[in-house]
Short mmCIF file of N, CA, C and O in Angstrom, two decimals:
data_model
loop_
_atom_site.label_atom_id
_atom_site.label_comp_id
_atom_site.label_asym_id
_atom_site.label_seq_id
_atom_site.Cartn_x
_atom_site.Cartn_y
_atom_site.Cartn_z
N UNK K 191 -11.06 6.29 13.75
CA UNK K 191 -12.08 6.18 14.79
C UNK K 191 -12.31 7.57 15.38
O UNK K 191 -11.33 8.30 15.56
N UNK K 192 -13.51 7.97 15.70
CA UNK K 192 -13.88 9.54 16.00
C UNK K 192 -14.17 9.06 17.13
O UNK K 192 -14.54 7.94 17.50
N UNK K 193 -13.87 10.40 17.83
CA UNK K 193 -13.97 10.25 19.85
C UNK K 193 -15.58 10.15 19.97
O UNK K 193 -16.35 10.14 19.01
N UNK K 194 -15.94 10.08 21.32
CA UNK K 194 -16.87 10.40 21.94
C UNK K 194 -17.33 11.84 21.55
O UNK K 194 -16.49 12.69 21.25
N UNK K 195 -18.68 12.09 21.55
CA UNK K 195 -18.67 13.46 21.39
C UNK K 195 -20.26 14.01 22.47
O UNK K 195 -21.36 13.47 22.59
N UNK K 196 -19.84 14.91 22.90
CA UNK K 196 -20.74 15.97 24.10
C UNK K 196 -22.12 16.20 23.41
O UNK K 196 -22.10 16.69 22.28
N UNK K 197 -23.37 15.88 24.02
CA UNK K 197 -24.48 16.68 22.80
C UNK K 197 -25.32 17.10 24.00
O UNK K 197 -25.44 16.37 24.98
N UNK K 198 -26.03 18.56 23.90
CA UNK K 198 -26.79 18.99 24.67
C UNK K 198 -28.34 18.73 24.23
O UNK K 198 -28.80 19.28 23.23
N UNK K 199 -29.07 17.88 25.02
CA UNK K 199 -30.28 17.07 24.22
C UNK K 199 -31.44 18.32 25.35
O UNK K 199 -32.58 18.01 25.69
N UNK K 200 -31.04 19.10 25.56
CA UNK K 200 -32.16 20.36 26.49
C UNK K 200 -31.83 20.07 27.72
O UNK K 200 -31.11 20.77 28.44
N UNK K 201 -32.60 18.54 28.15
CA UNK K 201 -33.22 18.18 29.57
C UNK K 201 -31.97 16.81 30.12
O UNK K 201 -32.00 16.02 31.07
N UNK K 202 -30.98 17.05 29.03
CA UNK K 202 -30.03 15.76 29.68
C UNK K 202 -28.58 16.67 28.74
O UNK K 202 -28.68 17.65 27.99
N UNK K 203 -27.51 16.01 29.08
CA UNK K 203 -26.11 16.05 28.52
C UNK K 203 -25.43 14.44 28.31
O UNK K 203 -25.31 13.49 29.08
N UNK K 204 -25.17 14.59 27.28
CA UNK K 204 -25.03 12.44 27.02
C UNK K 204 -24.10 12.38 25.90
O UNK K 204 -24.42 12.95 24.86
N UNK K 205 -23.16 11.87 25.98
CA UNK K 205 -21.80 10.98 25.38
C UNK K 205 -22.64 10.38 24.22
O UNK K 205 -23.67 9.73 24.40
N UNK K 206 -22.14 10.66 23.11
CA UNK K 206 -22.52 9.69 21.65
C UNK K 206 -21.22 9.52 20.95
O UNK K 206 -20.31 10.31 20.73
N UNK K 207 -21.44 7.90 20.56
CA UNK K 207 -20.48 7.31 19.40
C UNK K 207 -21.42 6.32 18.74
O UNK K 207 -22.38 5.69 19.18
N UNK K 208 -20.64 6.40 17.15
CA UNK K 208 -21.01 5.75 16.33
C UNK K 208 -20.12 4.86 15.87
O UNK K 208 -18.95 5.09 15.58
N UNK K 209 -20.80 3.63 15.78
CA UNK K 209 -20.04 2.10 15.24
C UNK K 209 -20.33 1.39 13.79
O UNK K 209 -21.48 0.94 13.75
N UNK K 210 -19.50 1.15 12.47
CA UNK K 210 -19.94 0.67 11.95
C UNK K 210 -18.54 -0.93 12.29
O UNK K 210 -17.56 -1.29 12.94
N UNK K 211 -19.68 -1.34 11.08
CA UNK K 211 -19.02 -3.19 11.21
C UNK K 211 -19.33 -3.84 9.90
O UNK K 211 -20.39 -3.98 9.29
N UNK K 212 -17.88 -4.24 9.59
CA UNK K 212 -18.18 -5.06 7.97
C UNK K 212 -18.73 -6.32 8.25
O UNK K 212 -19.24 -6.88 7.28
N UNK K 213 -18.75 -6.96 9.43
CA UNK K 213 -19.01 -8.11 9.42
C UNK K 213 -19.96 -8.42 10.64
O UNK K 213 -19.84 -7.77 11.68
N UNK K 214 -21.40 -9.95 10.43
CA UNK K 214 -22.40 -9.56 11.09
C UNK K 214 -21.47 -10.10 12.34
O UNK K 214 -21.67 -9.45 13.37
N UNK K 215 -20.57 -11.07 12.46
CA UNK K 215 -20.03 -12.04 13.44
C UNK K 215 -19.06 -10.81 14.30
O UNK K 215 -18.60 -11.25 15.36
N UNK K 216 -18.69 -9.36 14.01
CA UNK K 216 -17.94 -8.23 14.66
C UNK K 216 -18.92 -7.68 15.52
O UNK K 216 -18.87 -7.29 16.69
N UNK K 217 -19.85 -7.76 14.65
CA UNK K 217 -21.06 -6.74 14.83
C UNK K 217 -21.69 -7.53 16.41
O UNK K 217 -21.63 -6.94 17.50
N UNK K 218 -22.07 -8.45 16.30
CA UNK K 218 -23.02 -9.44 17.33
C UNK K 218 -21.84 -9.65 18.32
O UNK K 218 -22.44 -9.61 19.39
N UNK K 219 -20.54 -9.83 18.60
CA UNK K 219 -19.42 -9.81 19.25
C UNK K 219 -19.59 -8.22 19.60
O UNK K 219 -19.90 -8.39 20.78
N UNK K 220 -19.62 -7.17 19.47
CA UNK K 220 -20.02 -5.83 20.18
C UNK K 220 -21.18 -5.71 21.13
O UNK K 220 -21.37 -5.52 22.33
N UNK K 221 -21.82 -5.88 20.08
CA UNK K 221 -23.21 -5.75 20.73
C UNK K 221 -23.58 -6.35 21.94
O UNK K 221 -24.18 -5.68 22.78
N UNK K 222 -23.31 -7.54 22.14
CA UNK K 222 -23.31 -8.65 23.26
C UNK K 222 -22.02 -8.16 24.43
O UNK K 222 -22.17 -8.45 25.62
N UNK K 223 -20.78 -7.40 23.97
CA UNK K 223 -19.81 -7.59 24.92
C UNK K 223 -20.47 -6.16 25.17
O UNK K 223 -20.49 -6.05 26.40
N UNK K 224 -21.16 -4.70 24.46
CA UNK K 224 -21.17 -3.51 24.65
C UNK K 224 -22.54 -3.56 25.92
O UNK K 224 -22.52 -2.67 26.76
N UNK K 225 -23.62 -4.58 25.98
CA UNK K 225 -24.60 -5.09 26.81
C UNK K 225 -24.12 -6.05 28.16
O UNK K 225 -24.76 -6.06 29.21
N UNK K 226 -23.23 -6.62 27.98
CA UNK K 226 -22.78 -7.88 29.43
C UNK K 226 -22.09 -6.36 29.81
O UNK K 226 -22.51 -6.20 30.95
N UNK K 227 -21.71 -5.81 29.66
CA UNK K 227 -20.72 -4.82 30.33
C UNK K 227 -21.53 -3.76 31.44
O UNK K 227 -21.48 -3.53 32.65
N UNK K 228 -22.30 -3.27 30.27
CA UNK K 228 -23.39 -2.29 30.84
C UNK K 228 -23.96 -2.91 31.91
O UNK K 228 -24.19 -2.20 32.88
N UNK K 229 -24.36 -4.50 31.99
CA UNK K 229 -24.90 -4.97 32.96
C UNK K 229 -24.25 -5.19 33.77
O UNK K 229 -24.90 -5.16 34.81
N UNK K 230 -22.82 -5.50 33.99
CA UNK K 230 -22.28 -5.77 35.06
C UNK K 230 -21.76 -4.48 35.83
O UNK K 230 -21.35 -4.51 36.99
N UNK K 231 -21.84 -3.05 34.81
CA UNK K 231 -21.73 -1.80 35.68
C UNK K 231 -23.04 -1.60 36.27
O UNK K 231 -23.15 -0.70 37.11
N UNK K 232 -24.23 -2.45 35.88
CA UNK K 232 -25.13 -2.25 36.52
C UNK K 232 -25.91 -0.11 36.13
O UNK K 232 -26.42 0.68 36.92
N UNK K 233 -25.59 0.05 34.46
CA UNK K 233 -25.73 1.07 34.10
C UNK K 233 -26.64 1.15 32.88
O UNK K 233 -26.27 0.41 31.96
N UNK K 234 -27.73 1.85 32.65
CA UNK K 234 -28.08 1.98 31.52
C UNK K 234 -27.60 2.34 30.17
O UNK K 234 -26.68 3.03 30.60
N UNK K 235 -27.51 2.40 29.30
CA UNK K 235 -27.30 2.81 28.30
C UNK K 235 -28.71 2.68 27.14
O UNK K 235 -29.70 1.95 27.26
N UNK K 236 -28.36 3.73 25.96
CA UNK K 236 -29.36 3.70 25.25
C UNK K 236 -28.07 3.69 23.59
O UNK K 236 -27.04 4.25 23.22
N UNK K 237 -29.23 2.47 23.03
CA UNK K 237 -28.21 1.72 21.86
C UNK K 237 -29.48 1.41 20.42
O UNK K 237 -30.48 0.75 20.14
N UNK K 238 -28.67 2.29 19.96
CA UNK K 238 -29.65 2.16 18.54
C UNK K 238 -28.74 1.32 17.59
O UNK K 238 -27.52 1.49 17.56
N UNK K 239 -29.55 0.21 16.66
CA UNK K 239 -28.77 -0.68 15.66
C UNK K 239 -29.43 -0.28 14.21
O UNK K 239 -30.49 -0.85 13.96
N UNK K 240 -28.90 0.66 13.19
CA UNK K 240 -29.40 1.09 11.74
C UNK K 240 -28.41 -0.12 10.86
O UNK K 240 -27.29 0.22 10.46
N UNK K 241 -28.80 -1.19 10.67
CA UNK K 241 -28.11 -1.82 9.89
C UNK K 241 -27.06 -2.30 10.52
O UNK K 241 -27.13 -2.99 11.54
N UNK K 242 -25.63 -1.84 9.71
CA UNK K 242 -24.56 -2.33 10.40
C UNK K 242 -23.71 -1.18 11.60
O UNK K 242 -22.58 -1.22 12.11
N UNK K 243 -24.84 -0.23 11.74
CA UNK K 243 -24.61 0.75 12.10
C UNK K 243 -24.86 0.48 13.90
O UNK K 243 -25.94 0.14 14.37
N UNK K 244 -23.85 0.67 14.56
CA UNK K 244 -24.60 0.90 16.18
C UNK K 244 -23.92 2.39 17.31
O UNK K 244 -22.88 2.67 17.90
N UNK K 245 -25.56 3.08 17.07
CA UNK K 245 -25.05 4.58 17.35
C UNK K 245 -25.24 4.30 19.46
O UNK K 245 -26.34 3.76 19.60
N UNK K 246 -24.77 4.43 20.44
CA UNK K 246 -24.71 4.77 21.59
C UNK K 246 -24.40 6.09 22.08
O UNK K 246 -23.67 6.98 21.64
N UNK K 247 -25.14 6.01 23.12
CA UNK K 247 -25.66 7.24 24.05
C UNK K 247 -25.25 7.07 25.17
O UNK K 247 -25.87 6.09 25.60
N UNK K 248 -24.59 7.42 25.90
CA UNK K 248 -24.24 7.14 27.67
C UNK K 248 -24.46 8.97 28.19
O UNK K 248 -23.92 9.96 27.71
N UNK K 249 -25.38 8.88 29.24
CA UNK K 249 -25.52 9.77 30.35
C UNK K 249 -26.08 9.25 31.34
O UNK K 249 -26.51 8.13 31.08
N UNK K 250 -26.38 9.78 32.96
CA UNK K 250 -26.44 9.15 34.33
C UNK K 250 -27.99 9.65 34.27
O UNK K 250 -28.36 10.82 34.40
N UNK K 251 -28.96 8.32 34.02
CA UNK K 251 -30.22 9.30 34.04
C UNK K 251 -30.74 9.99 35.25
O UNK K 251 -31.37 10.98 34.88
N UNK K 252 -30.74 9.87 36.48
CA UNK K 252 -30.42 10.23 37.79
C UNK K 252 -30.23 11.75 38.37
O UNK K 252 -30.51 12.24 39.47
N UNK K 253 -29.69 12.24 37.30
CA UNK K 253 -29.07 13.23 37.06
C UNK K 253 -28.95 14.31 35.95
O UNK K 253 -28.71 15.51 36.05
N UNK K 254 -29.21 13.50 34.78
CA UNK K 254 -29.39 14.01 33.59
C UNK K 254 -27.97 14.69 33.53
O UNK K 254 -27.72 15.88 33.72
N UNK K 255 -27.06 13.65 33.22
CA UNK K 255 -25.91 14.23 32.86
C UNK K 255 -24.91 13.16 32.58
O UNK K 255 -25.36 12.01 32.55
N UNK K 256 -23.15 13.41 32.28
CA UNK K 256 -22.46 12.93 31.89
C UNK K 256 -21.52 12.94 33.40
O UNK K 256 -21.17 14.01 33.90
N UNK K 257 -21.12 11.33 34.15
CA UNK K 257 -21.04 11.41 35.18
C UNK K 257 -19.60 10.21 34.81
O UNK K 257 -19.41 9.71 33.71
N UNK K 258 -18.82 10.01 35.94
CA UNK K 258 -17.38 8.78 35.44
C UNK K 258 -17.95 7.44 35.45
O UNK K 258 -17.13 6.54 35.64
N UNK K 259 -19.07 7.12 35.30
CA UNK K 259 -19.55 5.62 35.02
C UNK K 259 -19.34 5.39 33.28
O UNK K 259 -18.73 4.63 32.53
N UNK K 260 -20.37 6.69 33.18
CA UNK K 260 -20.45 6.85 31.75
C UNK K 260 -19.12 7.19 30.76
O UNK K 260 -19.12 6.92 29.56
N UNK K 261 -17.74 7.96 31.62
CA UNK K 261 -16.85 7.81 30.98
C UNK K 261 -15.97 6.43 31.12
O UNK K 261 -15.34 6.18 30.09
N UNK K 262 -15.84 5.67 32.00
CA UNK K 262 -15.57 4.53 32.39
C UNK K 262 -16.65 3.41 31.33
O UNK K 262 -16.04 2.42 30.93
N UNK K 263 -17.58 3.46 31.05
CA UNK K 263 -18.25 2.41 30.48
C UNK K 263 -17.59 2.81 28.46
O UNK K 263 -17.44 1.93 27.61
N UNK K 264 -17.32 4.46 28.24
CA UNK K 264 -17.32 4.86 26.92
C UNK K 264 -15.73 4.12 26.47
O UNK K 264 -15.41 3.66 25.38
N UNK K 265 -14.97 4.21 27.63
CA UNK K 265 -13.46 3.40 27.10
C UNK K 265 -13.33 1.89 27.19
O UNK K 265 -12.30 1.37 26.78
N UNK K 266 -14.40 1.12 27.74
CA UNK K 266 -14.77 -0.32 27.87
C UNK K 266 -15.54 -0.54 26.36
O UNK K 266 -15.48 -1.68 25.90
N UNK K 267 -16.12 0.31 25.73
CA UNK K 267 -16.98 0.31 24.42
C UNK K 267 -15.63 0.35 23.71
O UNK K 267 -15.33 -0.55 22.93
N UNK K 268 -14.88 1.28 23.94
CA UNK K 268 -13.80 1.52 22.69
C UNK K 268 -13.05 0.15 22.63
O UNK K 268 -13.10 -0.62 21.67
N UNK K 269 -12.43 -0.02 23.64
CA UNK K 269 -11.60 -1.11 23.84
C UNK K 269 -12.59 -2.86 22.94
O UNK K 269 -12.22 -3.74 22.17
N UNK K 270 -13.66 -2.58 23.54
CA UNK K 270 -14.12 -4.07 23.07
C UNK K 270 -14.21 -4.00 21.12
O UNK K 270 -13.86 -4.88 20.34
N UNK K 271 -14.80 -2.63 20.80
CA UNK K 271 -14.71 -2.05 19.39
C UNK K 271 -12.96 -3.04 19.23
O UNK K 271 -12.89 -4.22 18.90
N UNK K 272 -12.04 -2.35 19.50
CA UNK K 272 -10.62 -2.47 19.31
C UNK K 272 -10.43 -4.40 19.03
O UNK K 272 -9.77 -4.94 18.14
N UNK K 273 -11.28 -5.11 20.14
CA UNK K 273 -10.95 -6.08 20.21
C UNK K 273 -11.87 -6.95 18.65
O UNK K 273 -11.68 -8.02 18.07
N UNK K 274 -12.61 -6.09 18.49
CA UNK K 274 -13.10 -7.26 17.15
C UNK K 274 -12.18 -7.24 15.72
O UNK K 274 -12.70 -7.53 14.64
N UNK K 275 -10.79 -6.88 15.85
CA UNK K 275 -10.32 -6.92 14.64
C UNK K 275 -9.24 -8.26 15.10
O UNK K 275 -8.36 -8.45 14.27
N UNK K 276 -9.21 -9.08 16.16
CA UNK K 276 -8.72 -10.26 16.97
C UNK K 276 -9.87 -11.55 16.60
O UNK K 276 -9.58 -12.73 16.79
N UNK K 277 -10.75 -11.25 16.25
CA UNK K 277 -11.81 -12.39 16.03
C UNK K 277 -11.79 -12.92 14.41
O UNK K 277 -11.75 -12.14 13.46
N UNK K 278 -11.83 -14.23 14.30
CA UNK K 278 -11.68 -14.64 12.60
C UNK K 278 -13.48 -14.51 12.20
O UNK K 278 -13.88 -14.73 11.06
#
């Protein structure tokens, strides 16, 4: 699993990770827990799905930057990632 990684996009600074998933039932179990989450931090995120692929973006748009919501929401992503190898 590769960390989080820093990208300077000009006009913002924003946290990216990439997710793949062998299976669609891992995949839809992310996606759904990586969204109820975001909503209950009451935080945006920006979430692209290429297949089995799901690339995320976290920065504070507010601010245009990388702020502790966004590191707080990036170890709630890892962790739920962690939890789909618990699901049949």
């Amino acid at each position: 699993e590769s960390a989080w990684k820093t990208f300077d996009y000009g006009d913002h600074l924003a946290i990216n990770k990439s997710y793949v998933f062998l299976s669609h039932e891992h995949f839809m179990y992310f996606v759904n827990e990586v969204l109820n989450n975001a909503k209950r931090l009451d935080h945006d995120i920006n979430l692209v799905i290429n297949g089995s692929e799901v690339e995320i973006k976290l920065f504070t748009k507010d601010i245009n930057d990388v702020t502790d919501i966004d590191l707080k929401l990036s170890r709630i992503i890892d962790e739920i990632f962690q939890d789909i190898y618990y699901i049949d």
